[in-house]
Coordinates of C-alpha atoms and ligand atoms in Angstrom, one line a residue:
Chain W
M20 CA 35.5 37.1 10.6
I21 CA 33.0 34.3 10.2
V22 CA 33.8 31.3 12.2
S23 CA 31.6 28.3 11.6
K24 CA 30.5 27.1 15.0
E25 CA 30.9 23.5 16.2
V26 CA 29.7 21.9 19.4
R27 CA 31.4 19.1 21.2
I28 CA 29.3 16.0 21.6
Q29 CA 30.1 12.7 23.3
I30 CA 28.5 9.7 21.7
T31 CA 28.6 6.2 23.2
D32 CA 28.0 3.7 20.4
R33 CA 26.1 0.4 20.5
N34 CA 29.3 -1.5 21.6
G35 CA 29.8 0.8 24.5
T36 CA 32.7 2.7 23.0
S37 CA 32.7 6.4 23.6
H38 CA 33.5 9.0 20.9
E39 CA 34.0 12.7 21.1
V40 CA 32.9 14.5 17.9
M41 CA 32.6 18.1 16.8
A42 CA 29.2 18.7 15.2
P43 CA 28.6 21.7 12.9
T44 CA 25.7 24.0 14.0
D45 CA 25.4 25.7 10.6
L46 CA 24.6 22.8 8.3
N47 CA 21.0 22.2 9.3
M48 CA 21.9 18.8 10.7
N49 CA 20.2 16.7 13.3
L50 CA 21.9 14.4 15.8
M51 CA 21.0 11.3 13.8
E52 CA 22.8 12.7 10.8
V53 CA 25.8 13.5 12.9
I54 CA 25.9 9.9 14.1
R55 CA 25.7 8.8 10.5
S56 CA 28.3 11.2 9.2
F57 CA 30.8 10.0 11.7
E58 CA 29.7 6.4 11.0
L59 CA 29.1 5.6 14.7
A60 CA 26.4 3.1 13.9
E61 CA 26.4 0.6 11.1
E62 CA 24.9 1.8 7.8
G63 CA 21.4 0.5 7.3
T64 CA 20.7 0.3 11.1
I65 CA 20.1 3.9 11.7
G66 CA 18.0 6.6 10.0
I67 CA 15.8 4.1 8.1
C68 CA 12.9 6.5 7.8
G69 CA 15.2 9.3 6.8
G70 CA 14.5 11.3 10.0
M71 CA 10.7 11.5 10.0
A72 CA 10.2 10.1 13.5
M73 CA 8.7 7.0 11.9
C74 CA 11.1 4.2 12.7
A75 CA 12.9 4.6 16.0
S76 CA 16.1 3.3 14.5
C77 CA 17.8 6.5 15.8
Q78 CA 16.7 6.2 19.4
C79 CA 19.3 7.5 21.9
Y80 CA 19.5 8.1 25.6
V81 CA 20.4 11.6 26.9
L82 CA 23.0 11.0 29.6
S83 CA 24.1 14.6 30.4
D84 CA 21.7 17.0 32.1
H85 CA 20.9 19.1 29.0
D86 CA 17.3 20.3 28.8
L87 CA 16.3 17.8 26.1
L88 CA 13.6 15.7 27.5
H89 CA 10.7 17.4 25.8
R90 CA 9.5 15.1 23.0
G91 CA 7.4 16.2 20.1
D92 CA 3.9 14.6 19.5
E93 CA 4.9 12.3 16.7
E94 CA 8.1 11.4 18.5
E95 CA 6.2 10.5 21.6
A96 CA 3.9 8.3 19.5
M97 CA 6.8 6.6 17.8
L98 CA 8.6 6.0 21.1
S99 CA 5.5 4.5 22.6
E100 CA 5.8 1.7 20.1
A101 CA 9.6 1.3 20.3
F102 CA 11.5 -1.1 22.4
N103 CA 14.0 -0.4 25.2
V104 CA 12.5 3.0 25.8
R105 CA 13.6 4.8 29.0
E106 CA 12.8 8.2 30.6
N107 CA 15.7 9.8 28.8
S108 CA 15.0 8.3 25.4
R109 CA 14.9 10.6 22.4
L110 CA 14.8 10.1 18.7
S111 CA 18.1 11.7 17.6
C112 CA 16.7 12.7 14.3
Q113 CA 14.4 15.1 16.2
I114 CA 17.3 16.9 17.9
P115 CA 18.7 19.7 15.7
I116 CA 22.3 20.6 16.3
N117 CA 22.7 24.0 18.0
E118 CA 24.9 25.7 20.4
A119 CA 23.0 24.7 23.4
L120 CA 24.2 21.1 22.8
E121 CA 27.8 21.9 23.9
N122 CA 29.2 18.9 25.9
L123 CA 26.1 16.8 25.3
H124 CA 26.5 13.1 26.1
I125 CA 24.3 10.6 24.5
E126 CA 24.2 6.8 24.1
I127 CA 22.8 5.1 21.0
A128 CA 20.1 2.6 21.9
Q129 CA 20.4 -1.0 20.7
E130 CA 18.7 -2.0 17.5
D131 CA 15.2 -3.6 17.8
Chain Z
M28 CA 9.4 -23.7 -11.6
I29 CA 9.6 -20.1 -12.9
Q30 CA 12.0 -19.5 -15.7
T31 CA 13.0 -16.0 -17.0
D32 CA 15.8 -14.0 -18.5
I33 CA 16.5 -11.6 -15.6
L34 CA 15.4 -12.5 -12.1
I35 CA 15.0 -9.3 -10.0
I36 CA 15.0 -9.5 -6.2
G37 CA 13.1 -6.5 -4.9
A38 CA 10.1 -4.7 -6.3
G39 CA 11.2 -1.2 -5.3
P40 CA 11.5 1.6 -7.9
T41 CA 14.9 0.2 -9.1
G42 CA 13.6 -3.3 -9.7
L43 CA 10.5 -2.1 -11.4
F44 CA 12.3 0.2 -13.8
A45 CA 14.8 -2.6 -14.6
V46 CA 11.8 -4.4 -16.1
F47 CA 11.3 -1.6 -18.6
E48 CA 14.9 -1.3 -19.7
A49 CA 15.1 -5.1 -20.0
G50 CA 11.9 -5.1 -22.1
L51 CA 13.4 -2.6 -24.6
L52 CA 16.1 -5.3 -25.1
K53 CA 13.4 -8.0 -25.4
L54 CA 14.5 -9.6 -22.1
K55 CA 11.8 -11.0 -19.8
C56 CA 11.8 -10.3 -16.1
H57 CA 10.4 -11.8 -12.9
I58 CA 10.4 -10.1 -9.6
I59 CA 10.5 -11.5 -6.0
D60 CA 9.6 -9.4 -3.1
A61 CA 9.1 -10.2 0.6
L62 CA 6.2 -7.6 0.9
P63 CA 2.7 -8.4 -0.4
Q64 CA 2.8 -5.3 -2.7
A65 CA 5.3 -3.7 -5.1
G66 CA 6.9 -0.3 -4.4
G67 CA 9.6 -1.0 -1.8
Q68 CA 10.3 1.8 0.6
L69 CA 8.0 4.1 -1.2
S70 CA 4.9 2.0 -0.6
E71 CA 5.9 0.6 2.7
L72 CA 7.5 3.6 4.5
Y73 CA 6.1 6.8 2.9
P74 CA 3.2 6.2 0.4
K75 CA 1.5 9.4 1.1
K76 CA 4.5 11.7 1.1
P77 CA 5.8 13.8 -1.8
I78 CA 9.1 13.4 -3.6
Y79 CA 10.7 16.5 -5.2
D80 CA 13.8 15.2 -6.9
I81 CA 12.6 12.9 -9.7
P82 CA 13.8 14.5 -12.9
G83 CA 10.9 16.0 -14.8
Y84 CA 8.5 15.8 -11.9
P85 CA 8.5 19.0 -9.8
E86 CA 6.5 16.9 -7.3
V87 CA 5.2 13.4 -7.2
G88 CA 3.6 11.3 -4.5
A89 CA 5.6 8.2 -3.6
Q90 CA 2.7 5.8 -4.3
E91 CA 1.9 7.7 -7.5
L92 CA 5.4 7.1 -8.7
V93 CA 5.1 3.4 -8.0
D94 CA 1.7 3.3 -9.8
N95 CA 3.3 5.1 -12.8
L96 CA 6.2 2.6 -12.9
M97 CA 3.7 -0.3 -12.8
E98 CA 1.9 1.2 -15.7
Q99 CA 5.1 1.9 -17.6
I100 CA 6.3 -1.7 -17.4
K101 CA 2.9 -3.4 -18.0
P102 CA 3.6 -4.1 -21.7
F103 CA 6.6 -6.1 -20.7
Q104 CA 4.5 -8.5 -18.6
P105 CA 6.8 -9.0 -15.6
G106 CA 6.0 -12.0 -13.3
F107 CA 5.8 -11.5 -9.6
T108 CA 6.4 -13.7 -6.6
L109 CA 5.1 -11.5 -3.8
G110 CA 5.1 -12.1 0.0
E111 CA 8.1 -14.4 -0.3
R112 CA 11.7 -13.8 0.6
A113 CA 14.6 -14.9 -1.7
E114 CA 16.5 -17.3 0.5
K115 CA 19.0 -19.4 -1.4
I116 CA 21.0 -19.1 -4.6
T117 CA 22.7 -21.9 -6.5
K118 CA 24.7 -21.7 -9.7
I119 CA 23.4 -24.6 -11.9
D120 CA 25.9 -23.9 -14.7
D121 CA 27.6 -21.0 -16.4
K122 CA 24.4 -19.7 -17.8
L123 CA 21.9 -20.5 -15.1
F124 CA 21.1 -19.5 -11.5
E125 CA 18.5 -21.0 -9.3
V126 CA 16.9 -18.9 -6.5
V127 CA 14.5 -20.4 -4.0
T128 CA 12.3 -18.5 -1.6
D129 CA 11.4 -19.1 2.0
K130 CA 8.1 -20.6 0.8
G131 CA 10.0 -23.0 -1.6
T132 CA 9.2 -21.3 -4.9
V133 CA 11.9 -22.1 -7.4
H134 CA 13.1 -19.6 -10.0
R135 CA 15.7 -20.0 -12.7
A136 CA 17.4 -17.3 -14.8
A137 CA 20.6 -16.5 -16.6
V138 CA 21.0 -13.2 -14.8
V139 CA 20.1 -12.3 -11.2
A140 CA 19.7 -8.6 -10.4
I141 CA 19.5 -7.8 -6.7
A142 CA 17.5 -4.7 -6.2
G143 CA 16.9 -5.3 -2.5
G144 CA 17.2 -1.8 -1.2
L145 CA 17.8 -1.7 2.6
G146 CA 16.9 -5.3 2.7
S147 CA 13.7 -7.3 2.9
F148 CA 11.2 -5.8 5.3
E149 CA 10.9 -7.9 8.4
P150 CA 8.3 -7.3 11.1
R151 CA 9.2 -5.8 14.4
K152 CA 8.1 -8.4 16.9
P153 CA 6.7 -7.5 20.3
Q154 CA 8.9 -8.8 23.1
L155 CA 6.8 -11.7 24.4
P156 CA 8.6 -14.8 25.7
N157 CA 6.9 -17.5 23.7
I158 CA 5.9 -15.5 20.6
E159 CA 7.8 -17.6 18.0
Q160 CA 6.0 -20.7 19.0
F161 CA 2.7 -19.3 17.8
E162 CA 3.9 -17.8 14.5
D163 CA 1.6 -18.9 11.7
K164 CA -0.5 -20.7 14.4
G165 CA -2.8 -17.8 14.9
L166 CA -0.1 -15.2 15.1
L167 CA 0.6 -13.1 12.0
Y168 CA 2.8 -10.1 11.4
M169 CA 1.4 -9.1 8.0
V170 CA -2.0 -9.4 6.4
K171 CA -1.6 -11.2 3.1
N172 CA -4.9 -12.9 2.7
P173 CA -7.8 -11.0 4.3
A174 CA -10.3 -13.8 3.4
Q175 CA -8.8 -16.1 6.0
F176 CA -10.3 -13.9 8.8
K177 CA -13.9 -14.4 7.6
D178 CA -16.1 -15.0 10.7
K179 CA -13.0 -15.3 12.9
R180 CA -12.1 -13.3 16.0
V181 CA -9.1 -11.0 15.4
V182 CA -7.0 -9.0 17.9
I183 CA -4.8 -6.3 16.3
A184 CA -2.1 -4.5 18.3
G185 CA -0.4 -1.2 17.3
G186 CA -1.0 2.5 17.1
G187 CA -0.1 3.5 13.6
D188 CA -1.6 3.6 10.1
S189 CA -1.4 -0.1 9.4
A190 CA -3.1 -1.0 12.7
L191 CA -5.9 1.5 12.1
D192 CA -6.3 0.6 8.4
W193 CA -6.4 -3.2 8.9
S194 CA -8.8 -2.8 11.9
I195 CA -11.1 -0.9 9.6
Y196 CA -10.8 -3.3 6.7
L197 CA -11.2 -6.4 8.8
S198 CA -14.2 -5.1 10.7
D199 CA -16.2 -5.9 7.6
I200 CA -14.9 -9.5 7.3
A201 CA -14.1 -10.8 10.7
A202 CA -16.6 -11.8 13.3
E203 CA -14.9 -9.6 15.9
V204 CA -12.1 -7.0 15.7
V205 CA -10.3 -5.9 18.8
L206 CA -7.7 -3.1 18.6
V207 CA -5.2 -2.9 21.5
H208 CA -2.8 0.0 21.9
R209 CA -0.6 1.0 24.8
R210 CA -1.6 4.6 24.6
N211 CA -4.8 6.5 24.2
E212 CA -3.6 8.4 21.2
F213 CA -3.2 6.9 17.7
R214 CA -1.0 8.2 15.0
G215 CA -2.2 8.1 11.5
A216 CA -4.1 9.8 8.7
L217 CA -6.9 11.8 10.1
D218 CA -9.6 10.0 8.1
S219 CA -8.4 6.6 9.5
V220 CA -8.5 7.8 13.1
E221 CA -12.0 9.1 12.6
K222 CA -13.2 6.0 10.9
V223 CA -12.0 3.8 13.8
Q224 CA -13.8 6.2 16.1
D225 CA -17.1 5.7 14.1
L226 CA -16.7 1.9 14.0
K227 CA -16.0 1.8 17.7
S228 CA -19.2 3.8 18.4
A229 CA -21.1 1.5 16.1
G230 CA -19.8 -1.5 18.1
K231 CA -17.9 -2.9 15.1
I232 CA -14.4 -2.5 16.6
K233 CA -13.7 -3.0 20.3
L234 CA -10.9 -0.8 21.6
Y235 CA -8.5 -1.5 24.5
T236 CA -6.4 1.6 25.4
P237 CA -4.0 2.1 27.1
Y238 CA -3.5 -1.7 27.2
E239 CA -0.7 -4.0 26.2
V240 CA -0.6 -7.7 25.4
T241 CA 1.6 -9.3 28.0
K242 CA 1.1 -13.0 27.3
I243 CA 0.0 -15.4 24.6
E244 CA -1.7 -18.6 25.6
G245 CA -2.6 -21.8 23.7
D246 CA -1.5 -25.3 23.2
I247 CA -0.4 -25.6 19.5
Q248 CA -2.8 -23.0 18.2
L249 CA -3.0 -19.6 19.8
K250 CA -6.1 -19.4 22.0
S251 CA -6.1 -16.3 24.2
L252 CA -4.2 -13.2 25.1
R253 CA -3.5 -11.6 28.5
L254 CA -4.0 -7.9 28.4
K255 CA -2.8 -5.4 31.0
S256 CA -3.9 -1.8 31.5
N257 CA -1.0 0.6 31.6
Q258 CA -3.1 2.9 33.8
T259 CA -4.7 0.7 36.4
E260 CA -2.6 -2.5 36.0
T261 CA -5.9 -4.4 35.6
E262 CA -5.5 -7.7 33.7
L263 CA -7.9 -9.5 31.6
D264 CA -7.9 -12.5 29.3
L265 CA -9.3 -12.4 25.7
E266 CA -10.1 -15.4 23.7
T267 CA -9.3 -15.0 20.0
D268 CA -8.5 -16.9 16.8
F269 CA -5.9 -14.5 15.5
F270 CA -3.4 -12.0 16.9
I271 CA -1.8 -9.5 14.5
P272 CA 0.8 -7.3 16.1
L273 CA 1.5 -4.4 13.7
F274 CA 4.6 -2.6 15.1
G275 CA 6.1 -1.7 11.8
L276 CA 8.6 -3.3 9.5
T277 CA 12.4 -2.9 9.5
P278 CA 14.5 -3.8 6.6
K279 CA 17.2 -6.5 7.1
L280 CA 19.7 -7.5 4.5
G281 CA 19.0 -11.1 5.6
P282 CA 20.0 -14.2 3.6
I283 CA 21.6 -12.2 0.7
A284 CA 24.4 -11.5 3.1
N285 CA 25.4 -15.1 3.0
W286 CA 25.4 -15.5 -0.8
G287 CA 29.2 -15.2 -1.1
L288 CA 28.9 -11.6 -2.3
E289 CA 31.4 -8.9 -1.1
I290 CA 29.6 -6.9 1.5
E291 CA 30.6 -3.5 2.9
K292 CA 28.6 -1.3 5.2
N293 CA 25.6 -3.6 4.9
A294 CA 25.6 -3.2 1.1
I295 CA 26.9 -5.2 -1.8
K296 CA 30.1 -4.0 -3.5
V297 CA 29.7 -3.6 -7.3
D298 CA 31.8 -2.5 -10.2
N299 CA 30.5 1.0 -10.9
T300 CA 33.0 1.7 -13.7
L301 CA 31.0 -0.7 -15.9
D302 CA 27.8 -2.5 -15.1
Y303 CA 27.1 -2.9 -11.4
Q304 CA 28.1 -6.5 -11.4
T305 CA 29.1 -8.1 -8.1
N306 CA 32.1 -10.3 -7.5
I307 CA 30.0 -13.2 -8.8
P308 CA 29.7 -12.9 -12.6
G309 CA 26.0 -12.9 -13.6
I310 CA 24.8 -11.5 -10.3
Y311 CA 24.3 -7.7 -10.3
A312 CA 23.3 -5.4 -7.5
I313 CA 21.4 -2.1 -8.3
G314 CA 19.8 0.7 -6.3
D315 CA 20.1 1.2 -2.5
V316 CA 21.4 -2.3 -2.0
N317 CA 24.8 -1.7 -3.6
T318 CA 27.8 0.4 -2.7
Y319 CA 30.8 1.9 -4.6
P320 CA 32.9 5.0 -4.1
G321 CA 30.5 8.0 -4.1
K322 CA 27.3 6.0 -3.9
L323 CA 24.1 7.9 -3.3
K324 CA 21.0 6.1 -2.2
L325 CA 18.5 8.0 -4.4
I326 CA 15.8 6.8 -6.7
L327 CA 17.3 8.4 -9.8
C328 CA 20.6 6.7 -9.2
G329 CA 18.8 3.4 -9.0
F330 CA 17.2 4.1 -12.4
H331 CA 20.6 4.8 -14.0
E332 CA 22.1 1.7 -12.5
A333 CA 19.2 -0.5 -13.7
T334 CA 19.7 0.8 -17.3
L335 CA 23.4 0.0 -17.4
M336 CA 22.8 -3.4 -15.8
C337 CA 20.4 -4.4 -18.5
Q338 CA 22.9 -3.6 -21.3
S339 CA 25.4 -5.9 -19.6
A340 CA 22.8 -8.6 -19.0
F341 CA 22.0 -8.5 -22.7
A342 CA 25.6 -9.1 -23.6
R343 CA 25.8 -12.0 -21.2
I344 CA 22.6 -13.6 -22.3
H345 CA 23.3 -13.1 -26.0
P346 CA 27.1 -13.1 -26.4
D347 CA 26.7 -13.5 -30.2
K348 CA 24.3 -10.6 -30.8
R349 CA 25.2 -7.0 -31.4
N350 CA 23.1 -4.3 -29.7
V351 CA 22.8 -0.7 -30.5
L352 CA 21.0 1.9 -28.4
K353 CA 17.6 2.8 -29.8
Y354 CA 15.7 5.9 -28.5
T355 CA 12.1 5.0 -27.4
T356 CA 10.9 8.0 -29.4
V357 CA 12.3 6.4 -32.6
G358 CA 11.9 2.8 -31.9
G359 CA 8.6 3.0 -29.9
I360 CA 7.6 0.4 -27.4
N361 CA 6.7 -3.1 -28.5
G362 CA 5.2 -4.9 -25.6
F363 CA 5.4 -8.7 -25.1
D364 CA 1.6 -8.5 -24.9
G365 CA 1.5 -7.4 -28.6
S366 CA 0.8 -3.7 -27.7
V367 CA 2.6 -1.1 -29.7
K368 CA 3.4 2.5 -28.7
Q369 CA 4.8 4.7 -31.4
A370 CA 5.5 8.4 -32.1
P371 CA 2.9 9.7 -34.6
K372 CA 4.4 9.8 -38.1
A373 CA 5.1 13.3 -39.5
V374 CA 3.1 14.1 -42.6
V375 CA 4.7 15.0 -45.9
K376 CA 2.4 17.4 -47.6
T377 CA 2.5 20.6 -49.6
I378 CA 0.9 23.7 -48.3
D379 CA -0.7 25.6 -51.0
Ligands
FAD6 C1 11.2 8.6 4.2 C2 12.0 8.5 3.0 C3 12.0 9.5 2.1 C4 12.8 9.4 0.9 N1 12.8 10.4 0.0 C5 13.5 10.3 -1.1 C6 13.5 11.3 -2.1 O1 12.9 12.4 -1.9 N2 14.2 11.2 -3.3 C7 14.9 10.0 -3.5 O2 15.5 9.9 -4.6 N3 14.9 9.0 -2.6 C8 14.2 9.1 -1.4 N4 14.3 8.1 -0.5 C9 15.1 6.9 -0.8 C10 14.4 6.0 -1.7 O3 13.2 5.6 -1.2 C11 15.3 4.8 -2.0 O4 16.4 5.3 -2.7 C12 14.6 3.8 -3.0 O5 13.4 3.3 -2.4 C13 15.5 2.7 -3.4 O6 14.8 1.8 -4.2 P1 15.2 0.3 -4.4 O7 14.3 -0.2 -5.4 O8 16.7 0.3 -4.7 O9 15.0 -0.4 -3.0 P2 13.7 -0.4 -2.0 O10 12.7 0.7 -2.3 O11 14.3 -0.5 -0.7 O12 13.0 -1.8 -2.4 C14 13.7 -3.0 -2.1 C15 12.7 -4.1 -2.0 O13 13.5 -5.4 -2.0 C16 12.8 -6.3 -1.2 N5 13.8 -7.3 -0.8 C17 15.0 -7.1 -0.2 N6 15.6 -8.3 0.0 C18 14.8 -9.3 -0.4 C19 14.8 -10.7 -0.4 N7 15.8 -11.4 0.0 N8 13.7 -11.3 -0.9 C20 12.6 -10.7 -1.3 N9 12.5 -9.3 -1.3 C21 13.6 -8.6 -0.9 C22 12.3 -5.4 -0.1 O14 11.2 -6.0 0.6 C23 11.9 -4.1 -0.8 O15 10.5 -4.1 -1.1 C24 13.5 8.2 0.7 C25 13.5 7.2 1.6 C26 12.7 7.3 2.8 C27 12.7 6.2 3.7
FES7 S1 15.4 8.2 11.7 FE1 13.6 7.2 11.8 S2 12.8 7.9 13.7 FE2 14.7 9.0 13.5

């Protein structure tokens, strides 16, 4: 039997409200797209560059202790120009959804 | 005052193609855009990237598509108000709207088509306490008129393509170009990074990395900047005539949100069963800026919406005229500039 796998992710939105969502691991989605598909940030305020690590509108903070703190080169460069960046900042469009993300907790950063 | 048939707000692909469809119906267009160049997201966000889903083009560069659209609409002589943001709309009477920009330019048209995409591109401002006080007083977020830097001292901040490209460009015009970036690495096209390297070695660009601007000083006019090293915490003061922070642009729906239009999810609700008209008759919204059940923010959808909007605009402008669809292959293109494009006539000839 083929079961499509989903992982449980906790997402705190920009108003501080926490949401628990089930994200599919088999649809080639990234975390920014998951946030958009559940409409947890206002349309037009997230994913502006479409997920090319070029806008930082999808910045989030990793709150759980998942091993996610390694940023890519372009991501690092973009975050160096973004505002409100912390140690645990990531661009959510650069995090592909996979099984290792079970019970991940993130917070969406405020808009610039 | 600028007067036209259809006033288009936004020079992205949707707004540009609307000029073509309007031209086929002999309607004149004028376009306003907040950016100094046409092309919308394509030119501003991804000019060098390929697009794969334009019908008939297996692959086309984003800037190339914009250039092609500009070429395609040339015979219809659109007017442009660039570098200005549409700010206010007033209904003069049943057949006339007036739109005024932030710079005070007045436009009048029977029909307004909002093709504003994700919104007008606004600069991301560095978080410095007194920054707004120096805006347009030595502090600029966009280069619109390079000649104004002739023989002046310019400090540019940023680490991406636009910071690199403007540093290169202005190094030929300005008396002094200083580039400040908070990291040692820049991110941009390889040739731009290499060019800045060369200009730095030649002493034509002065580089401060990893430094950040932490303070602006001046009385009315900006006079100097405080720079701080991210490595050693050393501080220094730099006298300058201009400061141009280039930290990218983000789109904001802006003033259009207060025009009395129905807004949902940061987009304008339209009637997609008919003509993409908004809740205010005579005002249409096409492309990324609109929303309706099943909406997709794609270039090809914007093209379709622009086409239907023009038909409806024609009926509004000429309620007494009938209109039948003409194929361009059959009818050709008759430009307002007098140019004519036509399919070659078939010959009628015996073969013996
Ligand atoms: C990285 C990336 C990749 C993409 N790839 C594809 C793809 O492969 N295929 C595809 O179909 N689509 C793609 N898109 C989406 C595509 O770019 C948009 O659908 C398209 O640009 C929408 O065109 P538009 O003319 O409606 O709006 P835009 O291109 O957003 O242009 C709107 C213009 O209106 C101006 N404006 C807004 N408000 C005002 C105002 N008040 N006053 C003055 N000017 C104003 C803005 O400055 C802007 O220039 C991509 C987008 C991005 C970011
Ligand atoms: S969507 Fe632009 S950086 Fe992630």
